[in-house]
Amino acid sequence: TFQLVYNLPASALIWMAYIIPAYCMSGLYLQGDETLAIYIYTGFMVLHLLANQMFLTALGYALKHRHVAAILAGLFLSGLALVSGLPLHLLDVGVWCQWLGTVSPARWILPVLLQREYSPLALSSSTSSLTCKNKHFGVQHQDIIVQGSCLPPNGTAVLQYVHFLPDPRQPEYMAPVAVAVFWFLCYLVLCYLVASGSFLVSRYQPVQPRNNPNKP
């Protein structure tokens, strides 16, 4: 447990080496003049990846066979991705698997990130350089057609349609705190089960040496 905690800063730096270039290539830096966007996006994504890393590490230590751990990890992460709201609409998710959204890090983090991405400031900044071909101000100076800029879309309507509109009563720090606390507690429980040897498929099996002096 303590070894993984010591490795968290190094793991966070490795994930940041992937996240920051992805942020720059995605064009998210065009969200107006706000300078905190990159820090908020990087922090949420690092938290998301660290939560998945802690779960996979705990699952690998808890199970005896590595291929079984890989299969279960793939199935569980696929389920968490399906209920996050990106591959499937939240209304299309079956009732039997909707409970996975409570433990899905992406389901907690996406509403906070999308609220910033679809804010009026970000939408007006990204659409300010676009011109609408179907929007004309009229004919001026010998049949010259003047085109106008596109109106920014309604980000609130988009978030409401995909059910990503965050609860106004919930503060922004609630999502990262909930994800971090839940997954860290899950990791501690699995580590306790492995260390105590009470897990049925645990690979923790102390081996007695052949020259055991207590052996009759």
PDB file of C-alpha atoms in Angstrom:
ATOM      1  CA  THR A   1       0.000   0.000   0.000  1.00  0.00           C
ATOM      2  CA  PHE A   2       2.695   2.479   0.980  1.00  0.00           C
ATOM      3  CA  GLN A   3       4.763   1.586  -2.084  1.00  0.00           C
ATOM      4  CA  LEU A   4       1.903   2.553  -4.383  1.00  0.00           C
ATOM      5  CA  VAL A   5       1.346   5.795  -2.481  1.00  0.00           C
ATOM      6  CA  TYR A   6       5.026   6.645  -2.903  1.00  0.00           C
ATOM      7  CA  ASN A   7       4.754   5.983  -6.643  1.00  0.00           C
ATOM      8  CA  LEU A   8       1.740   8.268  -7.134  1.00  0.00           C
ATOM      9  CA  PRO A   9       3.791  11.442  -7.851  1.00  0.00           C
ATOM     10  CA  ALA A  10       5.884   9.631 -10.462  1.00  0.00           C
ATOM     11  CA  SER A  11       2.764   8.131 -12.032  1.00  0.00           C
ATOM     12  CA  ALA A  12       1.124  11.564 -12.103  1.00  0.00           C
ATOM     13  CA  LEU A  13       4.107  13.019 -13.978  1.00  0.00           C
ATOM     14  CA  ILE A  14       3.980  10.184 -16.515  1.00  0.00           C
ATOM     15  CA  TRP A  15       0.269  10.732 -17.127  1.00  0.00           C
ATOM     16  CA  MET A  16       0.847  14.464 -17.500  1.00  0.00           C
ATOM     17  CA  ALA A  17       3.338  13.735 -20.272  1.00  0.00           C
ATOM     18  CA  TYR A  18       0.423  12.226 -22.226  1.00  0.00           C
ATOM     19  CA  ILE A  19      -2.336  14.603 -21.125  1.00  0.00           C
ATOM     20  CA  ILE A  20      -0.720  17.972 -21.886  1.00  0.00           C
ATOM     21  CA  PRO A  21       0.071  17.196 -25.574  1.00  0.00           C
ATOM     22  CA  ALA A  22      -3.441  15.770 -25.989  1.00  0.00           C
ATOM     23  CA  TYR A  23      -4.868  18.975 -24.519  1.00  0.00           C
ATOM     24  CA  CYS A  24      -2.882  21.106 -26.958  1.00  0.00           C
ATOM     25  CA  MET A  25      -3.809  18.998 -30.005  1.00  0.00           C
ATOM     26  CA  SER A  26      -7.510  18.926 -29.129  1.00  0.00           C
ATOM     27  CA  GLY A  27      -7.898  22.705 -29.353  1.00  0.00           C
ATOM     28  CA  LEU A  28      -9.322  23.046 -25.847  1.00  0.00           C
ATOM     29  CA  TYR A  29      -6.975  25.959 -25.218  1.00  0.00           C
ATOM     30  CA  LEU A  30      -9.240  28.097 -27.435  1.00  0.00           C
ATOM     31  CA  GLN A  31     -11.810  28.402 -24.649  1.00  0.00           C
ATOM     32  CA  GLY A  32     -11.531  32.143 -24.294  1.00  0.00           C
ATOM     33  CA  ASP A  33      -8.932  33.997 -22.261  1.00  0.00           C
ATOM     34  CA  GLU A  34      -9.208  31.779 -19.200  1.00  0.00           C
ATOM     35  CA  THR A  35      -5.765  30.594 -18.148  1.00  0.00           C
ATOM     36  CA  LEU A  36      -6.962  28.053 -15.583  1.00  0.00           C
ATOM     37  CA  ALA A  37      -8.492  25.721 -18.180  1.00  0.00           C
ATOM     38  CA  ILE A  38      -5.322  23.698 -18.752  1.00  0.00           C
ATOM     39  CA  TYR A  39      -4.739  23.221 -15.025  1.00  0.00           C
ATOM     40  CA  ILE A  40      -8.309  22.107 -14.369  1.00  0.00           C
ATOM     41  CA  TYR A  41      -8.351  19.738 -17.351  1.00  0.00           C
ATOM     42  CA  THR A  42      -4.948  18.263 -16.468  1.00  0.00           C
ATOM     43  CA  GLY A  43      -5.892  17.795 -12.822  1.00  0.00           C
ATOM     44  CA  PHE A  44      -9.150  16.013 -13.591  1.00  0.00           C
ATOM     45  CA  MET A  45      -7.555  13.733 -16.174  1.00  0.00           C
ATOM     46  CA  VAL A  46      -4.643  12.841 -13.889  1.00  0.00           C
ATOM     47  CA  LEU A  47      -7.129  11.975 -11.153  1.00  0.00           C
ATOM     48  CA  HIS A  48      -9.132   9.828 -13.576  1.00  0.00           C
ATOM     49  CA  LEU A  49      -6.087   7.894 -14.793  1.00  0.00           C
ATOM     50  CA  LEU A  50      -4.686   7.438 -11.289  1.00  0.00           C
ATOM     51  CA  ALA A  51      -8.013   6.014 -10.118  1.00  0.00           C
ATOM     52  CA  ASN A  52      -7.955   3.448 -12.923  1.00  0.00           C
ATOM     53  CA  GLN A  53      -4.300   2.669 -12.225  1.00  0.00           C
ATOM     54  CA  MET A  54      -4.955   2.024  -8.537  1.00  0.00           C
ATOM     55  CA  PHE A  55      -7.870  -0.255  -9.350  1.00  0.00           C
ATOM     56  CA  LEU A  56      -5.888  -2.282 -11.894  1.00  0.00           C
ATOM     57  CA  THR A  57      -2.914  -2.594  -9.552  1.00  0.00           C
ATOM     58  CA  ALA A  58      -5.098  -3.796  -6.691  1.00  0.00           C
ATOM     59  CA  LEU A  59      -6.881  -6.263  -8.965  1.00  0.00           C
ATOM     60  CA  GLY A  60      -3.571  -7.638 -10.205  1.00  0.00           C
ATOM     61  CA  TYR A  61      -2.385  -8.269  -6.662  1.00  0.00           C
ATOM     62  CA  ALA A  62      -5.694  -9.724  -5.521  1.00  0.00           C
ATOM     63  CA  LEU A  63      -6.078 -12.407  -8.188  1.00  0.00           C
ATOM     64  CA  LYS A  64      -3.901 -15.464  -8.504  1.00  0.00           C
ATOM     65  CA  HIS A  65      -3.778 -15.650 -12.320  1.00  0.00           C
ATOM     66  CA  ARG A  66      -2.749 -12.601 -14.303  1.00  0.00           C
ATOM     67  CA  HIS A  67      -4.852 -13.459 -17.342  1.00  0.00           C
ATOM     68  CA  VAL A  68      -7.956 -13.660 -15.136  1.00  0.00           C
ATOM     69  CA  ALA A  69      -7.102 -10.243 -13.705  1.00  0.00           C
ATOM     70  CA  ALA A  70      -6.655  -8.834 -17.225  1.00  0.00           C
ATOM     71  CA  ILE A  71     -10.020 -10.213 -18.394  1.00  0.00           C
ATOM     72  CA  LEU A  72     -11.898  -8.929 -15.347  1.00  0.00           C
ATOM     73  CA  ALA A  73     -10.188  -5.546 -15.597  1.00  0.00           C
ATOM     74  CA  GLY A  74     -11.146  -5.247 -19.265  1.00  0.00           C
ATOM     75  CA  LEU A  75     -14.759  -6.162 -18.570  1.00  0.00           C
ATOM     76  CA  PHE A  76     -15.059  -3.816 -15.614  1.00  0.00           C
ATOM     77  CA  LEU A  77     -13.416  -0.869 -17.364  1.00  0.00           C
ATOM     78  CA  SER A  78     -15.590  -1.452 -20.433  1.00  0.00           C
ATOM     79  CA  GLY A  79     -18.668  -1.322 -18.227  1.00  0.00           C
ATOM     80  CA  LEU A  80     -17.482   1.898 -16.607  1.00  0.00           C
ATOM     81  CA  ALA A  81     -16.863   3.426 -20.037  1.00  0.00           C
ATOM     82  CA  LEU A  82     -20.306   2.435 -21.348  1.00  0.00           C
ATOM     83  CA  VAL A  83     -22.138   4.098 -18.460  1.00  0.00           C
ATOM     84  CA  SER A  84     -20.032   7.271 -18.628  1.00  0.00           C
ATOM     85  CA  GLY A  85     -22.345   8.806 -21.235  1.00  0.00           C
ATOM     86  CA  LEU A  86     -19.950   9.018 -24.197  1.00  0.00           C
ATOM     87  CA  PRO A  87     -20.411   5.682 -26.056  1.00  0.00           C
ATOM     88  CA  LEU A  88     -24.106   5.438 -25.166  1.00  0.00           C
ATOM     89  CA  HIS A  89     -26.703   7.978 -24.177  1.00  0.00           C
ATOM     90  CA  LEU A  90     -27.523   7.715 -20.504  1.00  0.00           C
ATOM     91  CA  LEU A  91     -31.172   6.979 -21.309  1.00  0.00           C
ATOM     92  CA  ASP A  92     -30.095   4.000 -23.456  1.00  0.00           C
ATOM     93  CA  VAL A  93     -28.192   2.362 -20.602  1.00  0.00           C
ATOM     94  CA  GLY A  94     -30.056  -0.563 -19.086  1.00  0.00           C
ATOM     95  CA  VAL A  95     -31.438  -0.378 -15.589  1.00  0.00           C
ATOM     96  CA  TRP A  96     -29.333  -3.362 -14.546  1.00  0.00           C
ATOM     97  CA  CYS A  97     -26.052  -1.497 -15.177  1.00  0.00           C
ATOM     98  CA  GLN A  98     -26.967   2.091 -14.314  1.00  0.00           C
ATOM     99  CA  TRP A  99     -25.517   1.616 -10.851  1.00  0.00           C
ATOM    100  CA  LEU A 100     -22.041   1.484 -12.419  1.00  0.00           C
ATOM    101  CA  GLY A 101     -22.339   5.204 -13.105  1.00  0.00           C
ATOM    102  CA  THR A 102     -21.997   5.808  -9.377  1.00  0.00           C
ATOM    103  CA  VAL A 103     -18.488   4.296  -9.341  1.00  0.00           C
ATOM    104  CA  SER A 104     -17.391   5.454 -12.806  1.00  0.00           C
ATOM    105  CA  PRO A 105     -14.706   8.176 -12.605  1.00  0.00           C
ATOM    106  CA  ALA A 106     -15.580   9.415 -16.100  1.00  0.00           C
ATOM    107  CA  ARG A 107     -19.249   9.780 -15.151  1.00  0.00           C
ATOM    108  CA  TRP A 108     -18.301  12.070 -12.267  1.00  0.00           C
ATOM    109  CA  ILE A 109     -15.694  14.127 -14.131  1.00  0.00           C
ATOM    110  CA  LEU A 110     -17.336  14.625 -17.541  1.00  0.00           C
ATOM    111  CA  PRO A 111     -20.136  16.988 -16.404  1.00  0.00           C
ATOM    112  CA  VAL A 112     -17.615  19.318 -14.781  1.00  0.00           C
ATOM    113  CA  LEU A 113     -15.319  19.380 -17.827  1.00  0.00           C
ATOM    114  CA  LEU A 114     -18.126  19.691 -20.368  1.00  0.00           C
ATOM    115  CA  GLN A 115     -19.701  22.532 -18.430  1.00  0.00           C
ATOM    116  CA  ARG A 116     -16.536  24.545 -19.019  1.00  0.00           C
ATOM    117  CA  GLU A 117     -16.187  23.412 -22.641  1.00  0.00           C
ATOM    118  CA  TYR A 118     -19.781  24.389 -23.485  1.00  0.00           C
ATOM    119  CA  SER A 119     -19.825  27.619 -21.514  1.00  0.00           C
ATOM    120  CA  PRO A 120     -20.987  30.766 -23.366  1.00  0.00           C
ATOM    121  CA  LEU A 121     -17.465  32.220 -23.260  1.00  0.00           C
ATOM    122  CA  ALA A 122     -15.869  29.102 -24.761  1.00  0.00           C
ATOM    123  CA  LEU A 123     -18.513  28.735 -27.486  1.00  0.00           C
ATOM    124  CA  SER A 124     -18.374  32.386 -28.502  1.00  0.00           C
ATOM    125  CA  SER A 125     -14.578  32.231 -28.649  1.00  0.00           C
ATOM    126  CA  SER A 126     -14.539  29.098 -30.822  1.00  0.00           C
ATOM    127  CA  THR A 127     -17.222  30.348 -33.247  1.00  0.00           C
ATOM    128  CA  SER A 128     -16.101  33.970 -33.545  1.00  0.00           C
ATOM    129  CA  SER A 129     -14.023  33.284 -36.672  1.00  0.00           C
ATOM    130  CA  LEU A 130     -16.732  31.262 -38.448  1.00  0.00           C
ATOM    131  CA  THR A 131     -19.085  32.747 -41.029  1.00  0.00           C
ATOM    132  CA  CYS A 132     -22.520  31.394 -41.829  1.00  0.00           C
ATOM    133  CA  LYS A 133     -23.229  31.032 -45.537  1.00  0.00           C
ATOM    134  CA  ASN A 134     -26.975  31.076 -44.997  1.00  0.00           C
ATOM    135  CA  LYS A 135     -26.963  34.262 -42.947  1.00  0.00           C
ATOM    136  CA  HIS A 136     -26.863  37.448 -45.041  1.00  0.00           C
ATOM    137  CA  PHE A 137     -27.196  41.006 -43.859  1.00  0.00           C
ATOM    138  CA  GLY A 138     -28.409  42.155 -47.245  1.00  0.00           C
ATOM    139  CA  VAL A 139     -27.208  43.553 -50.518  1.00  0.00           C
ATOM    140  CA  GLN A 140     -24.924  46.551 -50.353  1.00  0.00           C
ATOM    141  CA  HIS A 141     -22.958  48.489 -52.967  1.00  0.00           C
ATOM    142  CA  GLN A 142     -23.728  46.911 -56.327  1.00  0.00           C
ATOM    143  CA  ASP A 143     -24.985  43.480 -55.360  1.00  0.00           C
ATOM    144  CA  ILE A 144     -22.285  42.732 -52.768  1.00  0.00           C
ATOM    145  CA  ILE A 145     -23.635  40.239 -50.233  1.00  0.00           C
ATOM    146  CA  VAL A 146     -22.393  40.732 -46.713  1.00  0.00           C
ATOM    147  CA  GLN A 147     -22.216  37.582 -44.589  1.00  0.00           C
ATOM    148  CA  GLY A 148     -22.483  37.595 -40.835  1.00  0.00           C
ATOM    149  CA  SER A 149     -20.780  35.527 -38.188  1.00  0.00           C
ATOM    150  CA  CYS A 150     -22.476  32.457 -36.779  1.00  0.00           C
ATOM    151  CA  LEU A 151     -24.286  32.771 -33.511  1.00  0.00           C
ATOM    152  CA  PRO A 152     -22.798  30.605 -30.759  1.00  0.00           C
ATOM    153  CA  PRO A 153     -24.860  27.495 -30.015  1.00  0.00           C
ATOM    154  CA  ASN A 154     -26.702  27.018 -26.774  1.00  0.00           C
ATOM    155  CA  GLY A 155     -24.352  24.999 -24.598  1.00  0.00           C
ATOM    156  CA  THR A 156     -26.906  24.542 -21.823  1.00  0.00           C
ATOM    157  CA  ALA A 157     -29.339  22.878 -24.241  1.00  0.00           C
ATOM    158  CA  VAL A 158     -26.598  20.535 -25.453  1.00  0.00           C
ATOM    159  CA  LEU A 159     -25.656  19.473 -21.933  1.00  0.00           C
ATOM    160  CA  GLN A 160     -29.294  19.015 -20.996  1.00  0.00           C
ATOM    161  CA  TYR A 161     -29.897  16.792 -24.034  1.00  0.00           C
ATOM    162  CA  VAL A 162     -27.016  14.454 -23.206  1.00  0.00           C
ATOM    163  CA  HIS A 163     -27.835  14.575 -19.460  1.00  0.00           C
ATOM    164  CA  PHE A 164     -24.467  16.128 -18.610  1.00  0.00           C
ATOM    165  CA  LEU A 165     -25.877  19.270 -17.055  1.00  0.00           C
ATOM    166  CA  PRO A 166     -24.278  19.404 -13.580  1.00  0.00           C
ATOM    167  CA  ASP A 167     -26.315  19.950 -10.491  1.00  0.00           C
ATOM    168  CA  PRO A 168     -26.022  23.626  -9.463  1.00  0.00           C
ATOM    169  CA  ARG A 169     -26.209  22.597  -5.818  1.00  0.00           C
ATOM    170  CA  GLN A 170     -23.060  20.472  -6.203  1.00  0.00           C
ATOM    171  CA  PRO A 171     -19.730  22.355  -5.902  1.00  0.00           C
ATOM    172  CA  GLU A 172     -17.013  21.721  -8.475  1.00  0.00           C
ATOM    173  CA  TYR A 173     -14.678  20.083  -5.989  1.00  0.00           C
ATOM    174  CA  MET A 174     -17.255  17.398  -5.120  1.00  0.00           C
ATOM    175  CA  ALA A 175     -16.516  15.255  -8.197  1.00  0.00           C
ATOM    176  CA  PRO A 176     -12.734  14.859  -7.713  1.00  0.00           C
ATOM    177  CA  VAL A 177     -13.100  14.364  -3.971  1.00  0.00           C
ATOM    178  CA  ALA A 178     -15.739  11.655  -4.441  1.00  0.00           C
ATOM    179  CA  VAL A 179     -13.687   9.816  -7.078  1.00  0.00           C
ATOM    180  CA  ALA A 180     -10.466   9.964  -5.069  1.00  0.00           C
ATOM    181  CA  VAL A 181     -12.028   8.863  -1.780  1.00  0.00           C
ATOM    182  CA  PHE A 182     -14.072   6.016  -3.255  1.00  0.00           C
ATOM    183  CA  TRP A 183     -11.288   4.449  -5.300  1.00  0.00           C
ATOM    184  CA  PHE A 184      -8.684   4.841  -2.588  1.00  0.00           C
ATOM    185  CA  LEU A 185     -10.986   3.085  -0.110  1.00  0.00           C
ATOM    186  CA  CYS A 186     -11.557   0.281  -2.615  1.00  0.00           C
ATOM    187  CA  TYR A 187      -7.824  -0.127  -3.001  1.00  0.00           C
ATOM    188  CA  LEU A 188      -7.278  -0.252   0.758  1.00  0.00           C
ATOM    189  CA  VAL A 189      -9.988  -2.909   1.154  1.00  0.00           C
ATOM    190  CA  LEU A 190      -8.448  -5.093  -1.547  1.00  0.00           C
ATOM    191  CA  CYS A 191      -4.984  -4.705  -0.048  1.00  0.00           C
ATOM    192  CA  TYR A 192      -6.312  -5.731   3.352  1.00  0.00           C
ATOM    193  CA  LEU A 193      -7.962  -8.816   1.885  1.00  0.00           C
ATOM    194  CA  VAL A 194      -4.775  -9.809   0.098  1.00  0.00           C
ATOM    195  CA  ALA A 195      -2.530  -9.225   3.114  1.00  0.00           C
ATOM    196  CA  SER A 196      -4.831 -11.109   5.485  1.00  0.00           C
ATOM    197  CA  GLY A 197      -5.096 -14.075   3.125  1.00  0.00           C
ATOM    198  CA  SER A 198      -8.894 -14.094   3.398  1.00  0.00           C
ATOM    199  CA  PHE A 199      -9.443 -13.517  -0.321  1.00  0.00           C
ATOM    200  CA  LEU A 200     -10.388 -16.761  -2.055  1.00  0.00           C
ATOM    201  CA  VAL A 201      -8.274 -16.237  -5.156  1.00  0.00           C
ATOM    202  CA  SER A 202      -5.456 -14.325  -3.525  1.00  0.00           C
ATOM    203  CA  ARG A 203      -1.959 -14.980  -4.746  1.00  0.00           C
ATOM    204  CA  TYR A 204      -0.608 -14.312  -1.266  1.00  0.00           C
ATOM    205  CA  GLN A 205       0.517 -17.781  -0.168  1.00  0.00           C
ATOM    206  CA  PRO A 206       3.397 -17.872   2.321  1.00  0.00           C
ATOM    207  CA  VAL A 207       5.770 -20.716   1.511  1.00  0.00           C
ATOM    208  CA  GLN A 208       7.572 -22.521   4.285  1.00  0.00           C
ATOM    209  CA  PRO A 209      11.274 -23.141   3.595  1.00  0.00           C
ATOM    210  CA  ARG A 210      12.491 -26.718   3.355  1.00  0.00           C
ATOM    211  CA  ASN A 211      14.887 -26.325   6.242  1.00  0.00           C
ATOM    212  CA  ASN A 212      12.180 -25.120   8.596  1.00  0.00           C
ATOM    213  CA  PRO A 213      13.418 -25.730  12.148  1.00  0.00           C
ATOM    214  CA  ASN A 214       9.834 -26.072  13.411  1.00  0.00           C
ATOM    215  CA  LYS A 215       9.142 -28.959  11.061  1.00  0.00           C
ATOM    216  CA  PRO A 216       8.955 -32.255  13.008  1.00  0.00           C
TER     217      PRO A 216
END
